[in-house]
Amino acid sequence: MTRRRALLVLFVLLGSLLATPAAAANATDLHVVYLERPPYYWTENGQPRGFLLGLTRQILDRAGIPASFSQHPPNRIMEELRTDSGPTCSIGWFKTPERETFATFSLPIYRDQPLVLLTTTDKAHLFSRHTTLRDVLADRSLIMAQVASFSYGEAVDRMQKEILVRSLTVSSSQKVLPKLILQGRAAYMLVAPEEVPTLLRLAEVDAGRFTTLTMQDIPAGNLRYLIFTKSVPDSTLQRINAAIADLTDQDALGAPKP
């Protein structure tokens, strides 16, 4: 009986020792999902690309967090964050009160330049009577192209809800939106100016047919964050935030240029 009990204890100890490395890895590994939004993050020739995706790799390397990367549509990413089936991170999302109810955010990693309207040169005259974004959004003759689950920041999102903007919403990649504008199915889209060159290239459209417009009431560019499922441990988040603080200028991000 004593020998049997000793063998049982030995097997239990060996089992726990063998399980420890895998359990530790599972506790710290992150599944990082990103959507198609160049130049921040996108897939080209089967490989993840984008300057914010590259920054995220640096942050996780600095924090010592192993991670795998995969591309998903924005609606699926939001569903994965809500259901929280495991430690998941996504890149570059805006912080909103609704998202904070089911997810955790890092320190900011980037601030966009102020939004512009992207339209075609032959449609630019349709906007000449408007000086504010609010007026554009309220114009029922102008259809806005957008991707489901995208946020344009709290101020613009609030404007959209108040006005009930006439829009054409797709659940696929943002790169289809310029084509919808060329086809006449929409008149414009909202976009950060740093996105425009890569977006038009990946959309395989003639960039010379497009132009950008600014409006008086467009707010400062939005902050972008890493967003996490609630199952990501606080200790992991602390390490990631420490790495973000090392690799970015948090003071500059918090004080946008006028």
PDB file of C-alpha atoms in Angstrom:
ATOM      1  CA  MET A   1       0.000   0.000   0.000  1.00  0.00           C
ATOM      2  CA  THR A   2       2.810   2.375   0.899  1.00  0.00           C
ATOM      3  CA  ARG A   3       4.678   1.603  -2.309  1.00  0.00           C
ATOM      4  CA  ARG A   4       1.522   2.087  -4.375  1.00  0.00           C
ATOM      5  CA  ARG A   5       0.874   5.433  -2.738  1.00  0.00           C
ATOM      6  CA  ALA A   6       4.465   6.548  -3.328  1.00  0.00           C
ATOM      7  CA  LEU A   7       4.208   5.648  -7.018  1.00  0.00           C
ATOM      8  CA  LEU A   8       0.940   7.566  -7.298  1.00  0.00           C
ATOM      9  CA  VAL A   9       2.501  10.677  -5.750  1.00  0.00           C
ATOM     10  CA  LEU A  10       5.463  10.354  -8.114  1.00  0.00           C
ATOM     11  CA  PHE A  11       3.195  10.144 -11.185  1.00  0.00           C
ATOM     12  CA  VAL A  12       1.231  13.191 -10.049  1.00  0.00           C
ATOM     13  CA  LEU A  13       4.435  15.190  -9.570  1.00  0.00           C
ATOM     14  CA  LEU A  14       5.804  14.127 -12.956  1.00  0.00           C
ATOM     15  CA  GLY A  15       2.507  15.019 -14.619  1.00  0.00           C
ATOM     16  CA  SER A  16       2.475  18.468 -13.079  1.00  0.00           C
ATOM     17  CA  LEU A  17       6.077  19.093 -14.108  1.00  0.00           C
ATOM     18  CA  LEU A  18       5.387  18.049 -17.690  1.00  0.00           C
ATOM     19  CA  ALA A  19       2.261  20.214 -17.858  1.00  0.00           C
ATOM     20  CA  THR A  20       3.906  23.324 -16.433  1.00  0.00           C
ATOM     21  CA  PRO A  21       5.728  24.558 -19.573  1.00  0.00           C
ATOM     22  CA  ALA A  22       2.621  24.192 -21.764  1.00  0.00           C
ATOM     23  CA  ALA A  23       0.385  25.826 -19.184  1.00  0.00           C
ATOM     24  CA  ALA A  24       2.808  28.701 -18.787  1.00  0.00           C
ATOM     25  CA  ALA A  25       2.993  29.179 -22.542  1.00  0.00           C
ATOM     26  CA  ASN A  26      -0.802  29.113 -22.890  1.00  0.00           C
ATOM     27  CA  ALA A  27      -1.081  31.698 -20.127  1.00  0.00           C
ATOM     28  CA  THR A  28       1.172  34.185 -21.913  1.00  0.00           C
ATOM     29  CA  ASP A  29       0.734  33.480 -25.647  1.00  0.00           C
ATOM     30  CA  LEU A  30      -1.445  36.021 -27.448  1.00  0.00           C
ATOM     31  CA  HIS A  31      -3.505  35.514 -30.545  1.00  0.00           C
ATOM     32  CA  VAL A  32      -3.164  38.860 -32.336  1.00  0.00           C
ATOM     33  CA  VAL A  33      -5.855  39.527 -34.927  1.00  0.00           C
ATOM     34  CA  TYR A  34      -5.864  42.434 -37.330  1.00  0.00           C
ATOM     35  CA  LEU A  35      -8.150  43.733 -40.062  1.00  0.00           C
ATOM     36  CA  GLU A  36      -7.327  44.978 -43.550  1.00  0.00           C
ATOM     37  CA  ARG A  37      -6.640  48.697 -43.137  1.00  0.00           C
ATOM     38  CA  PRO A  38      -3.533  49.896 -44.928  1.00  0.00           C
ATOM     39  CA  PRO A  39      -1.067  51.346 -44.172  1.00  0.00           C
ATOM     40  CA  TYR A  40      -1.633  50.396 -40.515  1.00  0.00           C
ATOM     41  CA  TYR A  41      -2.124  46.656 -41.052  1.00  0.00           C
ATOM     42  CA  TRP A  42      -2.965  44.454 -44.001  1.00  0.00           C
ATOM     43  CA  THR A  43      -1.934  41.224 -45.731  1.00  0.00           C
ATOM     44  CA  GLU A  44       0.191  41.228 -48.866  1.00  0.00           C
ATOM     45  CA  ASN A  45       1.423  38.046 -50.584  1.00  0.00           C
ATOM     46  CA  GLY A  46       0.169  36.105 -47.586  1.00  0.00           C
ATOM     47  CA  GLN A  47       2.260  38.100 -45.111  1.00  0.00           C
ATOM     48  CA  PRO A  48       1.166  40.619 -42.448  1.00  0.00           C
ATOM     49  CA  ARG A  49       2.211  44.158 -43.354  1.00  0.00           C
ATOM     50  CA  GLY A  50       1.802  47.651 -41.959  1.00  0.00           C
ATOM     51  CA  PHE A  51       3.609  50.110 -39.717  1.00  0.00           C
ATOM     52  CA  LEU A  52       1.328  49.612 -36.694  1.00  0.00           C
ATOM     53  CA  LEU A  53       1.580  45.852 -37.064  1.00  0.00           C
ATOM     54  CA  GLY A  54       5.359  46.246 -37.074  1.00  0.00           C
ATOM     55  CA  LEU A  55       5.168  48.452 -33.980  1.00  0.00           C
ATOM     56  CA  THR A  56       2.993  45.852 -32.250  1.00  0.00           C
ATOM     57  CA  ARG A  57       5.593  43.164 -32.956  1.00  0.00           C
ATOM     58  CA  GLN A  58       8.245  45.408 -31.381  1.00  0.00           C
ATOM     59  CA  ILE A  59       6.046  46.046 -28.332  1.00  0.00           C
ATOM     60  CA  LEU A  60       5.344  42.356 -27.749  1.00  0.00           C
ATOM     61  CA  ASP A  61       9.010  41.445 -28.308  1.00  0.00           C
ATOM     62  CA  ARG A  62      10.059  44.113 -25.791  1.00  0.00           C
ATOM     63  CA  ALA A  63       7.467  42.788 -23.322  1.00  0.00           C
ATOM     64  CA  GLY A  64       8.572  39.183 -23.889  1.00  0.00           C
ATOM     65  CA  ILE A  65       5.092  38.059 -24.963  1.00  0.00           C
ATOM     66  CA  PRO A  66       4.951  35.269 -27.597  1.00  0.00           C
ATOM     67  CA  ALA A  67       2.248  35.928 -30.189  1.00  0.00           C
ATOM     68  CA  SER A  68       0.708  34.616 -33.382  1.00  0.00           C
ATOM     69  CA  PHE A  69      -0.851  36.908 -36.008  1.00  0.00           C
ATOM     70  CA  SER A  70      -3.843  36.388 -38.282  1.00  0.00           C
ATOM     71  CA  GLN A  71      -6.187  38.549 -40.357  1.00  0.00           C
ATOM     72  CA  HIS A  72      -9.943  38.556 -39.680  1.00  0.00           C
ATOM     73  CA  PRO A  73     -12.866  40.737 -40.816  1.00  0.00           C
ATOM     74  CA  PRO A  74     -13.728  43.536 -38.341  1.00  0.00           C
ATOM     75  CA  ASN A  75     -17.096  42.040 -37.313  1.00  0.00           C
ATOM     76  CA  ARG A  76     -15.442  38.724 -36.478  1.00  0.00           C
ATOM     77  CA  ILE A  77     -12.743  40.490 -34.445  1.00  0.00           C
ATOM     78  CA  MET A  78     -15.381  42.289 -32.372  1.00  0.00           C
ATOM     79  CA  GLU A  79     -17.239  39.010 -31.816  1.00  0.00           C
ATOM     80  CA  GLU A  80     -14.037  37.263 -30.672  1.00  0.00           C
ATOM     81  CA  LEU A  81     -13.346  40.089 -28.225  1.00  0.00           C
ATOM     82  CA  ARG A  82     -16.893  39.955 -26.872  1.00  0.00           C
ATOM     83  CA  THR A  83     -17.053  36.174 -26.436  1.00  0.00           C
ATOM     84  CA  ASP A  84     -13.516  36.022 -24.980  1.00  0.00           C
ATOM     85  CA  SER A  85     -12.606  32.430 -25.796  1.00  0.00           C
ATOM     86  CA  GLY A  86      -8.968  33.063 -24.865  1.00  0.00           C
ATOM     87  CA  PRO A  87      -6.160  35.643 -24.665  1.00  0.00           C
ATOM     88  CA  THR A  88      -6.702  37.736 -27.789  1.00  0.00           C
ATOM     89  CA  CYS A  89      -5.361  41.106 -28.884  1.00  0.00           C
ATOM     90  CA  SER A  90      -6.255  43.305 -31.825  1.00  0.00           C
ATOM     91  CA  ILE A  91      -4.345  46.279 -33.193  1.00  0.00           C
ATOM     92  CA  GLY A  92      -5.167  49.935 -33.632  1.00  0.00           C
ATOM     93  CA  TRP A  93      -8.739  50.202 -32.390  1.00  0.00           C
ATOM     94  CA  PHE A  94     -10.272  53.426 -31.084  1.00  0.00           C
ATOM     95  CA  LYS A  95     -11.383  53.436 -27.449  1.00  0.00           C
ATOM     96  CA  THR A  96     -15.153  53.831 -27.071  1.00  0.00           C
ATOM     97  CA  PRO A  97     -17.403  53.465 -23.984  1.00  0.00           C
ATOM     98  CA  GLU A  98     -19.218  50.513 -25.571  1.00  0.00           C
ATOM     99  CA  ARG A  99     -15.983  48.625 -26.287  1.00  0.00           C
ATOM    100  CA  GLU A 100     -14.737  49.224 -22.750  1.00  0.00           C
ATOM    101  CA  THR A 101     -17.670  47.160 -21.430  1.00  0.00           C
ATOM    102  CA  PHE A 102     -16.226  43.934 -22.848  1.00  0.00           C
ATOM    103  CA  ALA A 103     -12.519  44.616 -23.541  1.00  0.00           C
ATOM    104  CA  THR A 104      -9.389  46.156 -22.050  1.00  0.00           C
ATOM    105  CA  PHE A 105      -7.219  48.784 -23.740  1.00  0.00           C
ATOM    106  CA  SER A 106      -3.489  49.437 -23.636  1.00  0.00           C
ATOM    107  CA  LEU A 107      -1.812  52.801 -23.516  1.00  0.00           C
ATOM    108  CA  PRO A 108      -2.190  54.593 -26.873  1.00  0.00           C
ATOM    109  CA  ILE A 109       0.240  53.525 -29.578  1.00  0.00           C
ATOM    110  CA  TYR A 110      -0.484  56.100 -32.310  1.00  0.00           C
ATOM    111  CA  ARG A 111      -2.542  59.201 -33.127  1.00  0.00           C
ATOM    112  CA  ASP A 112      -4.042  59.606 -36.583  1.00  0.00           C
ATOM    113  CA  GLN A 113      -3.902  62.803 -38.545  1.00  0.00           C
ATOM    114  CA  PRO A 114      -7.331  64.542 -38.700  1.00  0.00           C
ATOM    115  CA  LEU A 115      -9.846  62.801 -40.956  1.00  0.00           C
ATOM    116  CA  VAL A 116     -10.454  63.911 -44.531  1.00  0.00           C
ATOM    117  CA  LEU A 117     -13.212  63.160 -47.006  1.00  0.00           C
ATOM    118  CA  LEU A 118     -12.054  61.004 -49.911  1.00  0.00           C
ATOM    119  CA  THR A 119     -14.048  61.407 -53.117  1.00  0.00           C
ATOM    120  CA  THR A 120     -13.452  61.503 -56.857  1.00  0.00           C
ATOM    121  CA  THR A 121     -12.454  64.674 -58.665  1.00  0.00           C
ATOM    122  CA  ASP A 122     -15.695  64.616 -60.662  1.00  0.00           C
ATOM    123  CA  LYS A 123     -17.756  64.510 -57.440  1.00  0.00           C
ATOM    124  CA  ALA A 124     -15.835  67.225 -55.561  1.00  0.00           C
ATOM    125  CA  HIS A 125     -18.281  69.930 -56.684  1.00  0.00           C
ATOM    126  CA  LEU A 126     -21.050  68.152 -54.741  1.00  0.00           C
ATOM    127  CA  PHE A 127     -19.337  69.222 -51.507  1.00  0.00           C
ATOM    128  CA  SER A 128     -18.639  72.857 -52.430  1.00  0.00           C
ATOM    129  CA  ARG A 129     -21.739  74.121 -50.617  1.00  0.00           C
ATOM    130  CA  HIS A 130     -20.610  72.552 -47.326  1.00  0.00           C
ATOM    131  CA  THR A 131     -17.950  73.839 -44.932  1.00  0.00           C
ATOM    132  CA  THR A 132     -18.546  71.388 -42.048  1.00  0.00           C
ATOM    133  CA  LEU A 133     -18.597  67.617 -41.740  1.00  0.00           C
ATOM    134  CA  ARG A 134     -21.947  67.848 -39.932  1.00  0.00           C
ATOM    135  CA  ASP A 135     -23.470  69.460 -43.026  1.00  0.00           C
ATOM    136  CA  VAL A 136     -21.994  66.767 -45.275  1.00  0.00           C
ATOM    137  CA  LEU A 137     -23.304  63.960 -43.077  1.00  0.00           C
ATOM    138  CA  ALA A 138     -26.758  65.577 -43.035  1.00  0.00           C
ATOM    139  CA  ASP A 139     -26.911  65.923 -46.840  1.00  0.00           C
ATOM    140  CA  ARG A 140     -29.229  63.109 -47.944  1.00  0.00           C
ATOM    141  CA  SER A 141     -27.992  63.376 -51.525  1.00  0.00           C
ATOM    142  CA  LEU A 142     -24.510  62.210 -50.456  1.00  0.00           C
ATOM    143  CA  ILE A 143     -23.997  58.536 -49.589  1.00  0.00           C
ATOM    144  CA  MET A 144     -21.079  57.679 -47.302  1.00  0.00           C
ATOM    145  CA  ALA A 145     -19.185  54.407 -47.880  1.00  0.00           C
ATOM    146  CA  GLN A 146     -18.018  52.685 -44.698  1.00  0.00           C
ATOM    147  CA  VAL A 147     -17.016  49.339 -43.185  1.00  0.00           C
ATOM    148  CA  ALA A 148     -19.138  47.751 -40.468  1.00  0.00           C
ATOM    149  CA  SER A 149     -17.672  47.991 -36.937  1.00  0.00           C
ATOM    150  CA  PHE A 150     -15.371  50.884 -37.851  1.00  0.00           C
ATOM    151  CA  SER A 151     -15.293  53.808 -35.453  1.00  0.00           C
ATOM    152  CA  TYR A 152     -14.275  57.306 -36.520  1.00  0.00           C
ATOM    153  CA  GLY A 153     -13.729  58.448 -32.946  1.00  0.00           C
ATOM    154  CA  GLU A 154     -16.234  59.514 -30.329  1.00  0.00           C
ATOM    155  CA  ALA A 155     -17.046  62.947 -31.804  1.00  0.00           C
ATOM    156  CA  VAL A 156     -17.704  61.746 -35.362  1.00  0.00           C
ATOM    157  CA  ASP A 157     -19.488  58.564 -34.200  1.00  0.00           C
ATOM    158  CA  ARG A 158     -21.816  60.742 -32.127  1.00  0.00           C
ATOM    159  CA  MET A 159     -22.477  62.972 -35.157  1.00  0.00           C
ATOM    160  CA  GLN A 160     -23.358  59.928 -37.240  1.00  0.00           C
ATOM    161  CA  LYS A 161     -25.846  58.671 -34.649  1.00  0.00           C
ATOM    162  CA  GLU A 162     -27.474  62.061 -34.198  1.00  0.00           C
ATOM    163  CA  ILE A 163     -27.870  62.642 -37.930  1.00  0.00           C
ATOM    164  CA  LEU A 164     -28.653  59.062 -39.052  1.00  0.00           C
ATOM    165  CA  VAL A 165     -26.256  59.356 -41.960  1.00  0.00           C
ATOM    166  CA  ARG A 166     -27.222  57.872 -45.303  1.00  0.00           C
ATOM    167  CA  SER A 167     -24.546  55.259 -45.874  1.00  0.00           C
ATOM    168  CA  LEU A 168     -23.516  52.146 -47.766  1.00  0.00           C
ATOM    169  CA  THR A 169     -21.977  49.748 -45.249  1.00  0.00           C
ATOM    170  CA  VAL A 170     -19.909  46.695 -46.181  1.00  0.00           C
ATOM    171  CA  SER A 171     -18.490  43.960 -43.968  1.00  0.00           C
ATOM    172  CA  SER A 172     -15.410  43.300 -46.099  1.00  0.00           C
ATOM    173  CA  SER A 173     -12.123  45.167 -46.482  1.00  0.00           C
ATOM    174  CA  GLN A 174     -11.843  48.951 -46.637  1.00  0.00           C
ATOM    175  CA  LYS A 175     -10.136  48.671 -50.012  1.00  0.00           C
ATOM    176  CA  VAL A 176     -13.513  48.059 -51.698  1.00  0.00           C
ATOM    177  CA  LEU A 177     -14.756  51.534 -50.695  1.00  0.00           C
ATOM    178  CA  PRO A 178     -12.886  53.571 -53.361  1.00  0.00           C
ATOM    179  CA  LYS A 179     -14.372  51.254 -56.001  1.00  0.00           C
ATOM    180  CA  LEU A 180     -17.877  51.918 -54.666  1.00  0.00           C
ATOM    181  CA  ILE A 181     -17.212  55.660 -55.010  1.00  0.00           C
ATOM    182  CA  LEU A 182     -15.932  55.212 -58.581  1.00  0.00           C
ATOM    183  CA  GLN A 183     -19.022  53.160 -59.430  1.00  0.00           C
ATOM    184  CA  GLY A 184     -21.292  55.943 -58.186  1.00  0.00           C
ATOM    185  CA  ARG A 185     -22.775  53.780 -55.427  1.00  0.00           C
ATOM    186  CA  ALA A 186     -21.366  56.178 -52.804  1.00  0.00           C
ATOM    187  CA  ALA A 187     -20.078  59.750 -52.903  1.00  0.00           C
ATOM    188  CA  TYR A 188     -17.330  59.712 -50.299  1.00  0.00           C
ATOM    189  CA  MET A 189     -15.653  57.979 -47.379  1.00  0.00           C
ATOM    190  CA  LEU A 190     -13.919  59.244 -44.244  1.00  0.00           C
ATOM    191  CA  VAL A 191     -10.277  58.334 -43.865  1.00  0.00           C
ATOM    192  CA  ALA A 192      -7.077  59.486 -42.188  1.00  0.00           C
ATOM    193  CA  PRO A 193      -4.854  61.104 -44.857  1.00  0.00           C
ATOM    194  CA  GLU A 194      -1.914  58.782 -44.153  1.00  0.00           C
ATOM    195  CA  GLU A 195      -4.110  55.872 -45.299  1.00  0.00           C
ATOM    196  CA  VAL A 196      -4.952  57.286 -48.723  1.00  0.00           C
ATOM    197  CA  PRO A 197      -1.932  56.385 -50.936  1.00  0.00           C
ATOM    198  CA  THR A 198      -1.722  52.742 -49.841  1.00  0.00           C
ATOM    199  CA  LEU A 199      -5.503  52.360 -49.826  1.00  0.00           C
ATOM    200  CA  LEU A 200      -5.827  53.514 -53.438  1.00  0.00           C
ATOM    201  CA  ARG A 201      -2.916  51.310 -54.526  1.00  0.00           C
ATOM    202  CA  LEU A 202      -4.401  48.194 -52.942  1.00  0.00           C
ATOM    203  CA  ALA A 203      -7.848  49.078 -54.302  1.00  0.00           C
ATOM    204  CA  GLU A 204      -6.239  48.995 -57.781  1.00  0.00           C
ATOM    205  CA  VAL A 205      -7.814  52.284 -58.824  1.00  0.00           C
ATOM    206  CA  ASP A 206      -6.375  55.337 -60.585  1.00  0.00           C
ATOM    207  CA  ALA A 207      -5.216  57.617 -57.741  1.00  0.00           C
ATOM    208  CA  GLY A 208      -5.408  60.587 -60.122  1.00  0.00           C
ATOM    209  CA  ARG A 209      -9.191  60.296 -60.135  1.00  0.00           C
ATOM    210  CA  PHE A 210      -9.407  60.909 -56.376  1.00  0.00           C
ATOM    211  CA  THR A 211      -9.091  63.960 -54.176  1.00  0.00           C
ATOM    212  CA  THR A 212      -9.342  64.722 -50.453  1.00  0.00           C
ATOM    213  CA  LEU A 213     -11.398  67.454 -48.799  1.00  0.00           C
ATOM    214  CA  THR A 214     -11.138  68.970 -45.319  1.00  0.00           C
ATOM    215  CA  MET A 215     -13.962  70.366 -43.199  1.00  0.00           C
ATOM    216  CA  GLN A 216     -13.871  73.016 -40.470  1.00  0.00           C
ATOM    217  CA  ASP A 217     -15.335  70.912 -37.662  1.00  0.00           C
ATOM    218  CA  ILE A 218     -13.272  67.735 -38.079  1.00  0.00           C
ATOM    219  CA  PRO A 219     -11.626  67.068 -34.690  1.00  0.00           C
ATOM    220  CA  ALA A 220      -8.014  66.172 -33.935  1.00  0.00           C
ATOM    221  CA  GLY A 221      -6.877  62.744 -35.083  1.00  0.00           C
ATOM    222  CA  ASN A 222      -7.941  59.770 -33.002  1.00  0.00           C
ATOM    223  CA  LEU A 223      -5.752  57.744 -30.693  1.00  0.00           C
ATOM    224  CA  ARG A 224      -5.249  54.092 -31.575  1.00  0.00           C
ATOM    225  CA  TYR A 225      -4.770  51.363 -28.972  1.00  0.00           C
ATOM    226  CA  LEU A 226      -4.187  47.663 -28.585  1.00  0.00           C
ATOM    227  CA  ILE A 227      -7.431  46.044 -27.414  1.00  0.00           C
ATOM    228  CA  PHE A 228      -7.558  42.822 -25.369  1.00  0.00           C
ATOM    229  CA  THR A 229     -10.044  40.241 -24.201  1.00  0.00           C
ATOM    230  CA  LYS A 230     -10.695  40.352 -20.468  1.00  0.00           C
ATOM    231  CA  SER A 231      -8.943  36.980 -20.062  1.00  0.00           C
ATOM    232  CA  VAL A 232      -5.531  38.552 -20.751  1.00  0.00           C
ATOM    233  CA  PRO A 233      -3.840  38.724 -17.321  1.00  0.00           C
ATOM    234  CA  ASP A 234      -3.134  42.084 -15.695  1.00  0.00           C
ATOM    235  CA  SER A 235       0.535  41.135 -15.436  1.00  0.00           C
ATOM    236  CA  THR A 236       0.695  40.714 -19.225  1.00  0.00           C
ATOM    237  CA  LEU A 237      -0.999  44.069 -19.763  1.00  0.00           C
ATOM    238  CA  GLN A 238       1.457  45.751 -17.392  1.00  0.00           C
ATOM    239  CA  ARG A 239       4.413  44.370 -19.343  1.00  0.00           C
ATOM    240  CA  ILE A 240       2.879  45.480 -22.636  1.00  0.00           C
ATOM    241  CA  ASN A 241       2.134  48.983 -21.327  1.00  0.00           C
ATOM    242  CA  ALA A 242       5.695  49.292 -20.036  1.00  0.00           C
ATOM    243  CA  ALA A 243       6.974  48.366 -23.511  1.00  0.00           C
ATOM    244  CA  ILE A 244       4.624  50.894 -25.151  1.00  0.00           C
ATOM    245  CA  ALA A 245       5.904  53.618 -22.807  1.00  0.00           C
ATOM    246  CA  ASP A 246       9.481  52.738 -23.805  1.00  0.00           C
ATOM    247  CA  LEU A 247       8.800  52.758 -27.546  1.00  0.00           C
ATOM    248  CA  THR A 248       6.452  55.746 -27.927  1.00  0.00           C
ATOM    249  CA  ASP A 249       6.259  59.380 -26.827  1.00  0.00           C
ATOM    250  CA  GLN A 250       3.173  59.322 -24.606  1.00  0.00           C
ATOM    251  CA  ASP A 251       3.324  63.079 -23.926  1.00  0.00           C
ATOM    252  CA  ALA A 252       3.210  63.871 -27.651  1.00  0.00           C
ATOM    253  CA  LEU A 253       0.371  61.395 -28.230  1.00  0.00           C
ATOM    254  CA  GLY A 254      -1.648  63.034 -25.470  1.00  0.00           C
ATOM    255  CA  ALA A 255      -1.236  66.552 -26.870  1.00  0.00           C
ATOM    256  CA  PRO A 256      -2.295  66.630 -30.539  1.00  0.00           C
ATOM    257  CA  LYS A 257      -1.091  69.455 -32.743  1.00  0.00           C
ATOM    258  CA  PRO A 258      -3.740  72.150 -33.330  1.00  0.00           C
TER     259      PRO A 258
END
